[in-house]
Every structure is written in structure tokens, then in C-alpha cells.
PDB file of C-alpha atoms (C1' of nucleotides) in Angstrom:
ATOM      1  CA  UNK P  26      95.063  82.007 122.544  1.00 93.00           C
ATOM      2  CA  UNK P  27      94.339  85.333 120.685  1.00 96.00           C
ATOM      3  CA  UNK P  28      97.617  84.827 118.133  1.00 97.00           C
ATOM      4  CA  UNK P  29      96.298  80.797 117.546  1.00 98.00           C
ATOM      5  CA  UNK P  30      93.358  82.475 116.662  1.00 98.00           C
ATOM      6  CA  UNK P  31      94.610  84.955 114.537  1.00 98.00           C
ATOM      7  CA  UNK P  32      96.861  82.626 112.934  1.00 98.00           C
ATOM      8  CA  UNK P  33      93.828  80.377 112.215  1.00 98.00           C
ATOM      9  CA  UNK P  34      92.009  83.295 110.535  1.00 97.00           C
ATOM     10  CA  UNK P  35      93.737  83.349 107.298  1.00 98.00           C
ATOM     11  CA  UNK P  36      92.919  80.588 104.678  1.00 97.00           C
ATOM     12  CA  UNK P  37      96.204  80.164 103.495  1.00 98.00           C
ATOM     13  CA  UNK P  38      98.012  79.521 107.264  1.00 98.00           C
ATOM     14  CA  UNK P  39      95.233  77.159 107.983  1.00 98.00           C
ATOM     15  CA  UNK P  40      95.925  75.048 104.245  1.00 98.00           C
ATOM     16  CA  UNK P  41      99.844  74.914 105.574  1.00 98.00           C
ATOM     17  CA  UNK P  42      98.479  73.321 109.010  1.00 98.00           C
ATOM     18  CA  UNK P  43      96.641  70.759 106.941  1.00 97.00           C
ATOM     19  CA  UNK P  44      99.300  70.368 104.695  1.00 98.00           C
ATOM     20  CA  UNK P  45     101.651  69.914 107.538  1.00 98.00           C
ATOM     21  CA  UNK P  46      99.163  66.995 108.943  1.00 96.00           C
ATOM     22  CA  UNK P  47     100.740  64.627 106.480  1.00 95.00           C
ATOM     23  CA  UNK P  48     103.696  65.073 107.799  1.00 97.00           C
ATOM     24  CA  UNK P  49     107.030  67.353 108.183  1.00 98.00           C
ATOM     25  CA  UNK P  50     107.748  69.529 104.717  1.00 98.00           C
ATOM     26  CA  UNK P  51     109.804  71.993 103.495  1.00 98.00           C
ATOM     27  CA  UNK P  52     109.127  76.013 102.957  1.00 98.00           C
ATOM     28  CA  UNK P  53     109.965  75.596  99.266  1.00 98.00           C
ATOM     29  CA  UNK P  54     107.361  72.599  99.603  1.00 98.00           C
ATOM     30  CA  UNK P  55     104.364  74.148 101.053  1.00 98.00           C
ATOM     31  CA  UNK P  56     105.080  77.245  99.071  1.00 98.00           C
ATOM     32  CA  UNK P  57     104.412  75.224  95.725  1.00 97.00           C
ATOM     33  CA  UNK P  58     100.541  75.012  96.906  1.00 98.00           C
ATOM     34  CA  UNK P  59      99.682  78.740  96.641  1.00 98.00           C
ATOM     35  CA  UNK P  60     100.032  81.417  94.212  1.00 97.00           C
ATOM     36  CA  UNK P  61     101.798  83.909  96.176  1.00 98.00           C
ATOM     37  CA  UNK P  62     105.321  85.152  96.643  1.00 98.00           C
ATOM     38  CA  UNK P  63     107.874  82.931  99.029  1.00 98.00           C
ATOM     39  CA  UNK P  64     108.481  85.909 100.854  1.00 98.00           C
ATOM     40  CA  UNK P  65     104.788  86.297 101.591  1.00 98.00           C
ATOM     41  CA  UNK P  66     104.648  82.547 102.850  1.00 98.00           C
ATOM     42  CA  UNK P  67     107.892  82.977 104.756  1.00 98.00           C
ATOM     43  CA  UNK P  68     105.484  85.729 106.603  1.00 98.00           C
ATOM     44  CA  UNK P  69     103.152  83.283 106.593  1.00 98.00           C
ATOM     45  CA  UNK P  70     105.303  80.696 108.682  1.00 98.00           C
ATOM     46  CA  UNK P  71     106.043  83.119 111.164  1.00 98.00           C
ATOM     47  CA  UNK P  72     103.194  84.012 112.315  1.00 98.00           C
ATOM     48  CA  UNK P  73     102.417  79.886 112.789  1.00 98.00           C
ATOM     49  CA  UNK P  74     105.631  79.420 114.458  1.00 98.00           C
ATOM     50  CA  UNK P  75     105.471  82.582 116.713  1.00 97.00           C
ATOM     51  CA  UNK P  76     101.492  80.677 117.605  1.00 98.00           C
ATOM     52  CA  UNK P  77     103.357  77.997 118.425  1.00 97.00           C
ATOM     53  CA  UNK P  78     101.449  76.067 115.920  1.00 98.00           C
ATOM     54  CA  UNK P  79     104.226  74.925 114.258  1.00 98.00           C
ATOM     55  CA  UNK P  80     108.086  74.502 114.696  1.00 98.00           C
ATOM     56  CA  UNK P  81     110.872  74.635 112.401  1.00 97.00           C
ATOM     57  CA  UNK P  82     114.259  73.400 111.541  1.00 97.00           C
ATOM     58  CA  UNK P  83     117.092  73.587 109.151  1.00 96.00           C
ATOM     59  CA  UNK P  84     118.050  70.648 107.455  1.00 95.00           C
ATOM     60  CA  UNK P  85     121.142  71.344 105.401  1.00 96.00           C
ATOM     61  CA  UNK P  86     119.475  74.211 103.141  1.00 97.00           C
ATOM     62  CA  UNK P  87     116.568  73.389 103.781  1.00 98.00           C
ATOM     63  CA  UNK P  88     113.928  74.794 106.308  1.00 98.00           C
ATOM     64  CA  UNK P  89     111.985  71.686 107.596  1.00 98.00           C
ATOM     65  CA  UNK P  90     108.749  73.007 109.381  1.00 98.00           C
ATOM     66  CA  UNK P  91     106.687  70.138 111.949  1.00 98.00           C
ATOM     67  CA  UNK P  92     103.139  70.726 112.859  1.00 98.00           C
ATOM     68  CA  UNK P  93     102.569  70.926 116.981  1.00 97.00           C
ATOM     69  CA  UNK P  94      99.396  69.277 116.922  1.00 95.00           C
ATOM     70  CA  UNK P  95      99.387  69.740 120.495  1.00 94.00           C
ATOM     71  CA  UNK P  96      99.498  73.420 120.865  1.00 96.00           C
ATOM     72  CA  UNK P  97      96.538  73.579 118.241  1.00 96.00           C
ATOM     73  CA  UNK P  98      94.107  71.075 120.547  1.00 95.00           C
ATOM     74  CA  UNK P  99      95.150  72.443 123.511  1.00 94.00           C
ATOM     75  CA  UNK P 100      93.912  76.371 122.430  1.00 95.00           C
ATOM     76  CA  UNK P 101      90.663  74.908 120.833  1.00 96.00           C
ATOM     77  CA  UNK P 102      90.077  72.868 123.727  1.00 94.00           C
ATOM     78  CA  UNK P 103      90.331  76.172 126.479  1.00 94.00           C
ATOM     79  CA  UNK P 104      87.916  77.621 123.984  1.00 95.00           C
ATOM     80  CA  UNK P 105      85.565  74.840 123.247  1.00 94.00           C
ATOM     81  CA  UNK P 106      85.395  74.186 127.062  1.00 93.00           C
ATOM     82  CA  UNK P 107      84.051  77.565 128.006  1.00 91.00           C
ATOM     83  CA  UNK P 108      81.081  76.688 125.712  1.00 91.00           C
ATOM     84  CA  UNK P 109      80.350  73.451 127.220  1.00 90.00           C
ATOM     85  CA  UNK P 110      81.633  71.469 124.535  1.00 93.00           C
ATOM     86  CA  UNK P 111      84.326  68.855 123.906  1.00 92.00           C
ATOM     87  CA  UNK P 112      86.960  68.182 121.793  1.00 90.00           C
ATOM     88  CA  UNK P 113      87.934  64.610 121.274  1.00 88.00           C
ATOM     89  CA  UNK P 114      90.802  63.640 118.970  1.00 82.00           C
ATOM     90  CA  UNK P 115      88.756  60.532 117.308  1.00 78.00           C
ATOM     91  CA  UNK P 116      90.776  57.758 117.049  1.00 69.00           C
ATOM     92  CA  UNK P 117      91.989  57.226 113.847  1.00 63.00           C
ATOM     93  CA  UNK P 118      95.453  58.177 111.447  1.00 54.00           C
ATOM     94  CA  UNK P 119      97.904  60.631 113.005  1.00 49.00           C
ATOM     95  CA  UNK P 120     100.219  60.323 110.049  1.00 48.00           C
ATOM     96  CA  UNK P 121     103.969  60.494 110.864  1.00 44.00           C
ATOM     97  CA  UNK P 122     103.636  59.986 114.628  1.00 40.00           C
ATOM     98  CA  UNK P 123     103.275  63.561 115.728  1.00 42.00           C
ATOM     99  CA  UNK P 124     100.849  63.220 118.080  1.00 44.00           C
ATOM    100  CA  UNK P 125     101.257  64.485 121.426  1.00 38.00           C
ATOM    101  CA  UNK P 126     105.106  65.152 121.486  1.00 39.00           C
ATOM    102  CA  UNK P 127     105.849  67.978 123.582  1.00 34.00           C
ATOM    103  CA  UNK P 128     108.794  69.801 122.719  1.00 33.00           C
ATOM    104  CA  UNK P 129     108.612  73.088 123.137  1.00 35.00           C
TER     105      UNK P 129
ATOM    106  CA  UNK T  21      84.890  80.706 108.471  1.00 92.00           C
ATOM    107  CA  UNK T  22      87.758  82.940 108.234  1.00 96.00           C
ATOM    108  CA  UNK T  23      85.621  85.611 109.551  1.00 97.00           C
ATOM    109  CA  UNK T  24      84.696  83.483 112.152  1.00 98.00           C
ATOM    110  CA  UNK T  25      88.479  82.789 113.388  1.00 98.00           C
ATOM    111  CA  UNK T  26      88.623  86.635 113.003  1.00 98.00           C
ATOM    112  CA  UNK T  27      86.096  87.328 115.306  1.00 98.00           C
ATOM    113  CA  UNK T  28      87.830  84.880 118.183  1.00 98.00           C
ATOM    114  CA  UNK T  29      91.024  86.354 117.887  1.00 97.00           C
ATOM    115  CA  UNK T  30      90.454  88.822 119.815  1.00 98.00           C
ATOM    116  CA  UNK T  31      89.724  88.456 123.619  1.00 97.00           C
ATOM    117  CA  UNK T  32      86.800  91.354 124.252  1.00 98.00           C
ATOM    118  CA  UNK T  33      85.321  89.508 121.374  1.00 98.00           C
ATOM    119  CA  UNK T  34      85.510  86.112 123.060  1.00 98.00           C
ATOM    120  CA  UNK T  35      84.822  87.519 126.328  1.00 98.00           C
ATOM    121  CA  UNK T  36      81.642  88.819 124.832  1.00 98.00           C
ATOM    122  CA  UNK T  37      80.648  85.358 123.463  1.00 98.00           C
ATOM    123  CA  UNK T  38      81.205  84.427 126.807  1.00 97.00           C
ATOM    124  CA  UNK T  39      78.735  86.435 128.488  1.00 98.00           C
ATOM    125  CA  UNK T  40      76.112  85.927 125.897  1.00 98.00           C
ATOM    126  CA  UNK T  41      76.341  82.403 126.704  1.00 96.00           C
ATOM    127  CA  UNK T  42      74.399  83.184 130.002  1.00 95.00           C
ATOM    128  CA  UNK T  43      71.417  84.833 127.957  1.00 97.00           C
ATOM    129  CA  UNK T  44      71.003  88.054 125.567  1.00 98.00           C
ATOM    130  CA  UNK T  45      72.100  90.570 127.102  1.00 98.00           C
ATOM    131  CA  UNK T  46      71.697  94.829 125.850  1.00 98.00           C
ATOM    132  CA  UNK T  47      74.939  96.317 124.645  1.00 98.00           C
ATOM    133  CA  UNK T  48      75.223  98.521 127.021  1.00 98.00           C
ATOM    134  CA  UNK T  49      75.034  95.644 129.798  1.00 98.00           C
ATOM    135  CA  UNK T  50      78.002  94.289 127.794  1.00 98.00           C
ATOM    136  CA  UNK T  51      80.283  96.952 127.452  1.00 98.00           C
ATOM    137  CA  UNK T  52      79.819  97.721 131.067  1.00 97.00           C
ATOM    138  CA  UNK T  53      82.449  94.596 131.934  1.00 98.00           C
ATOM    139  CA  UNK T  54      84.846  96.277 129.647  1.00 98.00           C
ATOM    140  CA  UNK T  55      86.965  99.293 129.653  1.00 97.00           C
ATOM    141  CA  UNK T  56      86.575 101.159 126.115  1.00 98.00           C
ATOM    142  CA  UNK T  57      84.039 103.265 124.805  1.00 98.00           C
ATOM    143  CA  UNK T  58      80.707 102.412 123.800  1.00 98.00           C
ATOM    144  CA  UNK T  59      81.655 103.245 120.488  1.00 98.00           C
ATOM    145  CA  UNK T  60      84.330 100.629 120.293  1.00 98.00           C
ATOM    146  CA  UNK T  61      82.259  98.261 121.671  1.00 98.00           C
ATOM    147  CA  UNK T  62      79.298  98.889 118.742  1.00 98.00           C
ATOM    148  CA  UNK T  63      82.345  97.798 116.359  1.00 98.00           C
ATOM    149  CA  UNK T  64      83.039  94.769 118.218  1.00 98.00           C
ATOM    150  CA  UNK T  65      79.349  94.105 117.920  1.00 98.00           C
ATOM    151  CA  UNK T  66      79.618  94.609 114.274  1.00 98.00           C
ATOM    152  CA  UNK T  67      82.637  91.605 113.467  1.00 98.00           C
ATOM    153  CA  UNK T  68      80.536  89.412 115.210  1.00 98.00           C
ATOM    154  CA  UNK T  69      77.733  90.054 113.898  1.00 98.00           C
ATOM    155  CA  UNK T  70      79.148  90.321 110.149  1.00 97.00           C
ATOM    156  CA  UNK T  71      80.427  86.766 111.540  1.00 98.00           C
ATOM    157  CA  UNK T  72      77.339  85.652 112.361  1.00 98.00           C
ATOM    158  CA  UNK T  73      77.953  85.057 115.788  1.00 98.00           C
ATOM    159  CA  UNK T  74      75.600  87.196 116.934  1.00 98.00           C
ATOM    160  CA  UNK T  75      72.016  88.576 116.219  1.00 98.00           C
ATOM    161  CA  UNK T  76      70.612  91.990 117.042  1.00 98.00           C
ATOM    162  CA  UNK T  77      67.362  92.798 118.550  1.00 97.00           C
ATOM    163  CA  UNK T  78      65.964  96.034 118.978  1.00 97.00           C
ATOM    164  CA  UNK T  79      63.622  96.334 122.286  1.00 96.00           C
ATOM    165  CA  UNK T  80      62.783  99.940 122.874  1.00 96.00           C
ATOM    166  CA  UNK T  81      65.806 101.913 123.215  1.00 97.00           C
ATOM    167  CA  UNK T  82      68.290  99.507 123.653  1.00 98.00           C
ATOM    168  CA  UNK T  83      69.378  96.841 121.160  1.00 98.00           C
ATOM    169  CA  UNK T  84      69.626  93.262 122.686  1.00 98.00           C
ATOM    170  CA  UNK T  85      72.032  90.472 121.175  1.00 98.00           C
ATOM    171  CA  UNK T  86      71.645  86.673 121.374  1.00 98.00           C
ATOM    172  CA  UNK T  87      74.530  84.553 120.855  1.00 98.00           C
ATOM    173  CA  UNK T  88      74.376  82.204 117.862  1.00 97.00           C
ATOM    174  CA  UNK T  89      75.686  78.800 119.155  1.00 95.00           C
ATOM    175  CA  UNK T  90      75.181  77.197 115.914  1.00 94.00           C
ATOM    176  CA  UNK T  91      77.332  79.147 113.898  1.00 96.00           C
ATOM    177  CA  UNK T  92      80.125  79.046 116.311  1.00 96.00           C
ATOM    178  CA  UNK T  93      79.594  74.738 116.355  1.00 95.00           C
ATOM    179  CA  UNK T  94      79.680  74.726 112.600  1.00 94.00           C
ATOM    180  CA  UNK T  95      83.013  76.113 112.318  1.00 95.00           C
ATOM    181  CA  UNK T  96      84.836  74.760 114.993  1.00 96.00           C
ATOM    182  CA  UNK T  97      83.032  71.599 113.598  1.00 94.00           C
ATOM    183  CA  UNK T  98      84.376  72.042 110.604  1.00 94.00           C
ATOM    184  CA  UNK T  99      87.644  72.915 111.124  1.00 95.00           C
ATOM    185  CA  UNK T 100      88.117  70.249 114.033  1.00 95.00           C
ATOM    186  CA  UNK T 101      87.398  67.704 111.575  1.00 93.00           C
ATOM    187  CA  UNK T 102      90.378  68.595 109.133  1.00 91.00           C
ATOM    188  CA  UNK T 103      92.462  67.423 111.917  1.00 92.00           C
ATOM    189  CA  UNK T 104      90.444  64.327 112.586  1.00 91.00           C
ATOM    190  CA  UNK T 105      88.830  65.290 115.608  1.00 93.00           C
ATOM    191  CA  UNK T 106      85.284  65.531 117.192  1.00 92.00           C
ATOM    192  CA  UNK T 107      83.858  68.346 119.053  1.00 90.00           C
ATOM    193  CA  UNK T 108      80.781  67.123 120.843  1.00 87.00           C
ATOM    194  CA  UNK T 109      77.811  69.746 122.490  1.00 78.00           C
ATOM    195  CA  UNK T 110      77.584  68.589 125.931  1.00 74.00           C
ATOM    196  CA  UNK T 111      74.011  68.900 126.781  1.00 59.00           C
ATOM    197  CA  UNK T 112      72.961  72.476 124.564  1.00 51.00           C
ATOM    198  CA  UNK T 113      70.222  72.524 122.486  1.00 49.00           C
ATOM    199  CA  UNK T 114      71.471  74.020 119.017  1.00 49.00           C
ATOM    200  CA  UNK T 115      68.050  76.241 119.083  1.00 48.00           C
ATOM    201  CA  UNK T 116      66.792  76.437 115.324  1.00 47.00           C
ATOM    202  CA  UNK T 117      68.671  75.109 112.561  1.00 43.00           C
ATOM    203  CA  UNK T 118      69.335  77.538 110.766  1.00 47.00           C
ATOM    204  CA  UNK T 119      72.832  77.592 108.801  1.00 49.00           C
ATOM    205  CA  UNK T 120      73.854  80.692 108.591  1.00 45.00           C
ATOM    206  CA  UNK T 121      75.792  81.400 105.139  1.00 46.00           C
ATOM    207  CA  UNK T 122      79.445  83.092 104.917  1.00 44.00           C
ATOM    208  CA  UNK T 123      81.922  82.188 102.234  1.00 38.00           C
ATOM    209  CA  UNK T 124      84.887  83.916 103.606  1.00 39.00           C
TER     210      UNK T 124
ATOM    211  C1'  DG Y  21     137.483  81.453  96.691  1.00 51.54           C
ATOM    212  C1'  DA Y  22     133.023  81.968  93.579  1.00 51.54           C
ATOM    213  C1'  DC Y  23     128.504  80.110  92.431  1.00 51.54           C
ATOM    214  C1'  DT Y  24     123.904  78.297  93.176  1.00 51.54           C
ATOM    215  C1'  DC Y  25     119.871  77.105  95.730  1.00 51.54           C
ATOM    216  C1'  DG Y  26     116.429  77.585  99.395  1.00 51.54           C
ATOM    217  C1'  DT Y  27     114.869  80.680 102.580  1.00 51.54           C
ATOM    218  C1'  DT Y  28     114.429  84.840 105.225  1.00 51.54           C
ATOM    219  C1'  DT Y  29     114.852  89.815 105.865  1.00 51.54           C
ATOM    220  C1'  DC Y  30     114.229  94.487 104.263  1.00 51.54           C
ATOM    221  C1'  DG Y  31     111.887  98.313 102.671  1.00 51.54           C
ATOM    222  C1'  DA Y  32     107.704  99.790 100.561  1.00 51.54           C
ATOM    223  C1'  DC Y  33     102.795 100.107  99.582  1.00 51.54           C
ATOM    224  C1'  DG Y  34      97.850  99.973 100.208  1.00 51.54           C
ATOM    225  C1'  DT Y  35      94.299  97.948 103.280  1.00 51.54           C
ATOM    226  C1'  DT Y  36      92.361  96.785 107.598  1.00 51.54           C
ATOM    227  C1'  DT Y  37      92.057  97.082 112.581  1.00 51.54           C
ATOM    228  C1'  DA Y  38      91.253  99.000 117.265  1.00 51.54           C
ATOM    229  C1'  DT Y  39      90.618 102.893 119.318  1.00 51.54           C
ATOM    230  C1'  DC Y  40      89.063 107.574 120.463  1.00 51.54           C
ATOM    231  C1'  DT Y  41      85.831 111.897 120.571  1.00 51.54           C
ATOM    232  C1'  DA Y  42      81.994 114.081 118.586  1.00 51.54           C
ATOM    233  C1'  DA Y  43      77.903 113.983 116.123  1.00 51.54           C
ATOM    234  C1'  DT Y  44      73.695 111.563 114.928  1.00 51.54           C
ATOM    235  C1'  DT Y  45      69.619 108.670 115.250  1.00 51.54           C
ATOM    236  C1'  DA Y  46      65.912 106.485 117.765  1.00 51.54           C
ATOM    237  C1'  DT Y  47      63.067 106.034 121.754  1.00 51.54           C
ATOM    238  C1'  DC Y  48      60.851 107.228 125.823  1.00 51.54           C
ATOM    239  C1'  DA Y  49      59.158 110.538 129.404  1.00 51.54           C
ATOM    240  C1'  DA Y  50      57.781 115.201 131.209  1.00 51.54           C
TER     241       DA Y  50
ATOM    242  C1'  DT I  19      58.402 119.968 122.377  1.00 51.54           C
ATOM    243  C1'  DT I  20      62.215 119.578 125.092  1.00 51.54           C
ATOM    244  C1'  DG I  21      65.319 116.617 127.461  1.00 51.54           C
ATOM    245  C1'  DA I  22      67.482 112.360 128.744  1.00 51.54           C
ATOM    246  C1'  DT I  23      69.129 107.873 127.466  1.00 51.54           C
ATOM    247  C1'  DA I  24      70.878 103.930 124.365  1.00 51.54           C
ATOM    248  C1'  DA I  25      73.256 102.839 120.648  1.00 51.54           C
ATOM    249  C1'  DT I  26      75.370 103.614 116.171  1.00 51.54           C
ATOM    250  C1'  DT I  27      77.843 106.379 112.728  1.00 51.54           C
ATOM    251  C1'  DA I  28      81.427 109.631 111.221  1.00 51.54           C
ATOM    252  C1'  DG I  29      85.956 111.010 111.085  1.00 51.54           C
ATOM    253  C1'  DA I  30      90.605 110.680 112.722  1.00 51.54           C
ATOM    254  C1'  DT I  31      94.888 108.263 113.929  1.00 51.54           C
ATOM    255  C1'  DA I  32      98.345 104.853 114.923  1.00 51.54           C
ATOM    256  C1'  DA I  33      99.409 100.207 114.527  1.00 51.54           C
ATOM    257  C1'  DA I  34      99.202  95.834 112.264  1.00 51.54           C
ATOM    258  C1'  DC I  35      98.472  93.094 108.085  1.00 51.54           C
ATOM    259  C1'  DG I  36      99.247  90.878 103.439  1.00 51.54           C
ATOM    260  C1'  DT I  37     101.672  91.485  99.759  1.00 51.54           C
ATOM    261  C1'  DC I  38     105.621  92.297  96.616  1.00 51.54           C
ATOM    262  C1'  DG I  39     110.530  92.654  94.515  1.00 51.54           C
ATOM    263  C1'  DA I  40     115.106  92.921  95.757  1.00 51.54           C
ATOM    264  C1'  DA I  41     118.782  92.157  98.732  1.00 51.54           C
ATOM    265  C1'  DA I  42     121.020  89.247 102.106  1.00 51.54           C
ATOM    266  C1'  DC I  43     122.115  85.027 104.382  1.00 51.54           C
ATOM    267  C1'  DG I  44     123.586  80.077 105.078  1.00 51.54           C
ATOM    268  C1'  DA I  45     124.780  75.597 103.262  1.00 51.54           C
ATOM    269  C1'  DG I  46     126.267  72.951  99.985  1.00 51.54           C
ATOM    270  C1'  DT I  47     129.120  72.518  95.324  1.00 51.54           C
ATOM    271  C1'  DC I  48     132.650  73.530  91.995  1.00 51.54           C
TER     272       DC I  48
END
DNA sequence: GACTCGTTTCGACGTTTATCTAATTATCAA
DNA sequence: TTGATAATTAGATAAACGTCGAAACGAGTC
């Protein structure tokens, strides 16, 4: 829970998880959006993927990288729980089918 | 909000939220369910009240804190809703609407 | 093979974090 | 005023973080 956390404190991870809501993209891709080094994003993705927040995979040279919705509602909802509150995913557009696919 | 997400990653910090859900409680009452100093503790006090999660209180010789519900709904709120999901109160009563402002 | 492209890894650097002990401030009680 | 108690501040240190440029790696292409 702590490292979803932490992964969720920094603007820039948390622009690449709602990037990655659309759907499945590239490093190169997501790196377009922000005005920082790829190294720095590549830094970036690893602290999602070691979250579990998202999960990644080569496609010829490419580095494809999937968001695990799952893992994402599943630490907010431990959290929101202990407050009394619930989380609902409201029923509307989970683009690209990714919605609870457990693959882990 | 990114000082928000700050503030939860780290467990003492939740933990913390966690008891002040029950009722303000001193911060010596709090750091007695936790082993580090005192002095440690006053910083932990400190990111969550620089998140606004918190407010201070002083009472004699002892400082009391009160949990800020609100602020803690807000950004889950608002973050939840990227995602397309809704994060209801179960039966709390947000006490005093105040908003309280961080552009982080 | 050699070359290019997309991405990650490798140092390096300065900043921030969590933690401690010691010192300080504020309050109350003799 | 002196002493005890509650909490914060000061100063130190080691680890982690965000960032970069450069080097290295892997997969295609020539």
C-alpha cells in the first residue's frame, strides 16, 4: 500500500496512469507528454510497475506499458474502507477492456 | 494533492489518521502506539499537517490534533474520479465545509 | 556484419526524507 | 523560583528521490 501511495504522490506518475486509462501505450509515447528526460520517465515507469500499478511488455522495440486498474482500486479501496467510505467503480467507459483482468 | 498522497505513503502516517478517526487525540497519546521518538513523531505531525490533514490545538501543555475528514474526501474524491469512480461517505458528517487550499 | 531506433541502465548531483539525541520553549505545580 | 512535563526545534546522518547526459542493450533494417 505504502509504494501505491508513493507512486501516486508525484504528478507526473499519476498523468501516465491517466494517460494509460485510454488504453495500452508506448514509453516513447507517454514520454512525449512531459518535458523531462526519457531516462527520468523510464524512472518514472519503474516505480509504477514495481507498485504494481502498471505492467509492461516488449513489443518488437517497443516497450508497451498496460494500466492494472485493479491493483489501483484494490489499494484505495483497503484505504477508503478504514475511513468508512466506499469506492464504487461507476458504471460507465472502461476504454480498451482492461477492467478487472488479473494477471499478475 | 500531491502532498496529500505524500502524507499516505507512509504507514505511521496512515496509522495516525487512523487513530484520529476515533476522536482528537494529544500527541503524546499518539506516539505512545508507536516506536520512535517523540521527536520523529512531531515531524510526522508536521506532513500532515502541511497536508492539511490535520489541525493543531493547543490545550494547556499538550497540543491536541483533530483529523480533517474533508480534506482527505476531497482528494481521494478527486483523484477517484479521473478513473471514473465514486467514493461515497458512509454515514460521516463532513463537519464544516471548509476547503482547505493546497496547490501542490 | 554495421547501423538505427526505442528504451533502460549507469554514474553523478543536489534535494528531501526519516530518524536520532540534545537543546529549547511553554505550561503547570510546589 | 525551581522543577517537572509536553511538545517542538536544531543539528546531524544515512538513505531515497528526481533529475540529467552518456553509455549500453535489444530488435529490427540494410
Amino acid at each position: 500500500m505504502s509504494t501505491v501511495f508513493k507512486a501516486l504522490s508525484d504528478p507526473t506518475r499519476r498523468k501516465v496512469l491517466e494517460l494509460l486509462r485510454k488504453g495500452p501505450h508506448s514509453a516513447g509515447e507517454l514520454a512525449e507528454h512531459f518535458a523531462v528526460s526519457k531516462a527520468t520517465m523510464s524512472s518514472h515507469f519503474a516505480v509504477l510497475r514495481e507498485a504494481g500499478l502498471v505492467v509492461s511488455e516488449k513489443d518488437g522495440k517497443q516497450v508497451i506499458y498496460h494500466l492494472r486498474l485493479s491493483v489501483l482500486e484494490d489499494a484505495l479501496l483497503d484505504f477508503t474502507r478504514l475511513f468508512g467510505w466506499s469506492l464504487a467503480p461507476s458504471a460507465e467507459d472502461s476504454p480498451k477492456g482492461e477492467t478487472h483482468d488479473e494477471t499478475r
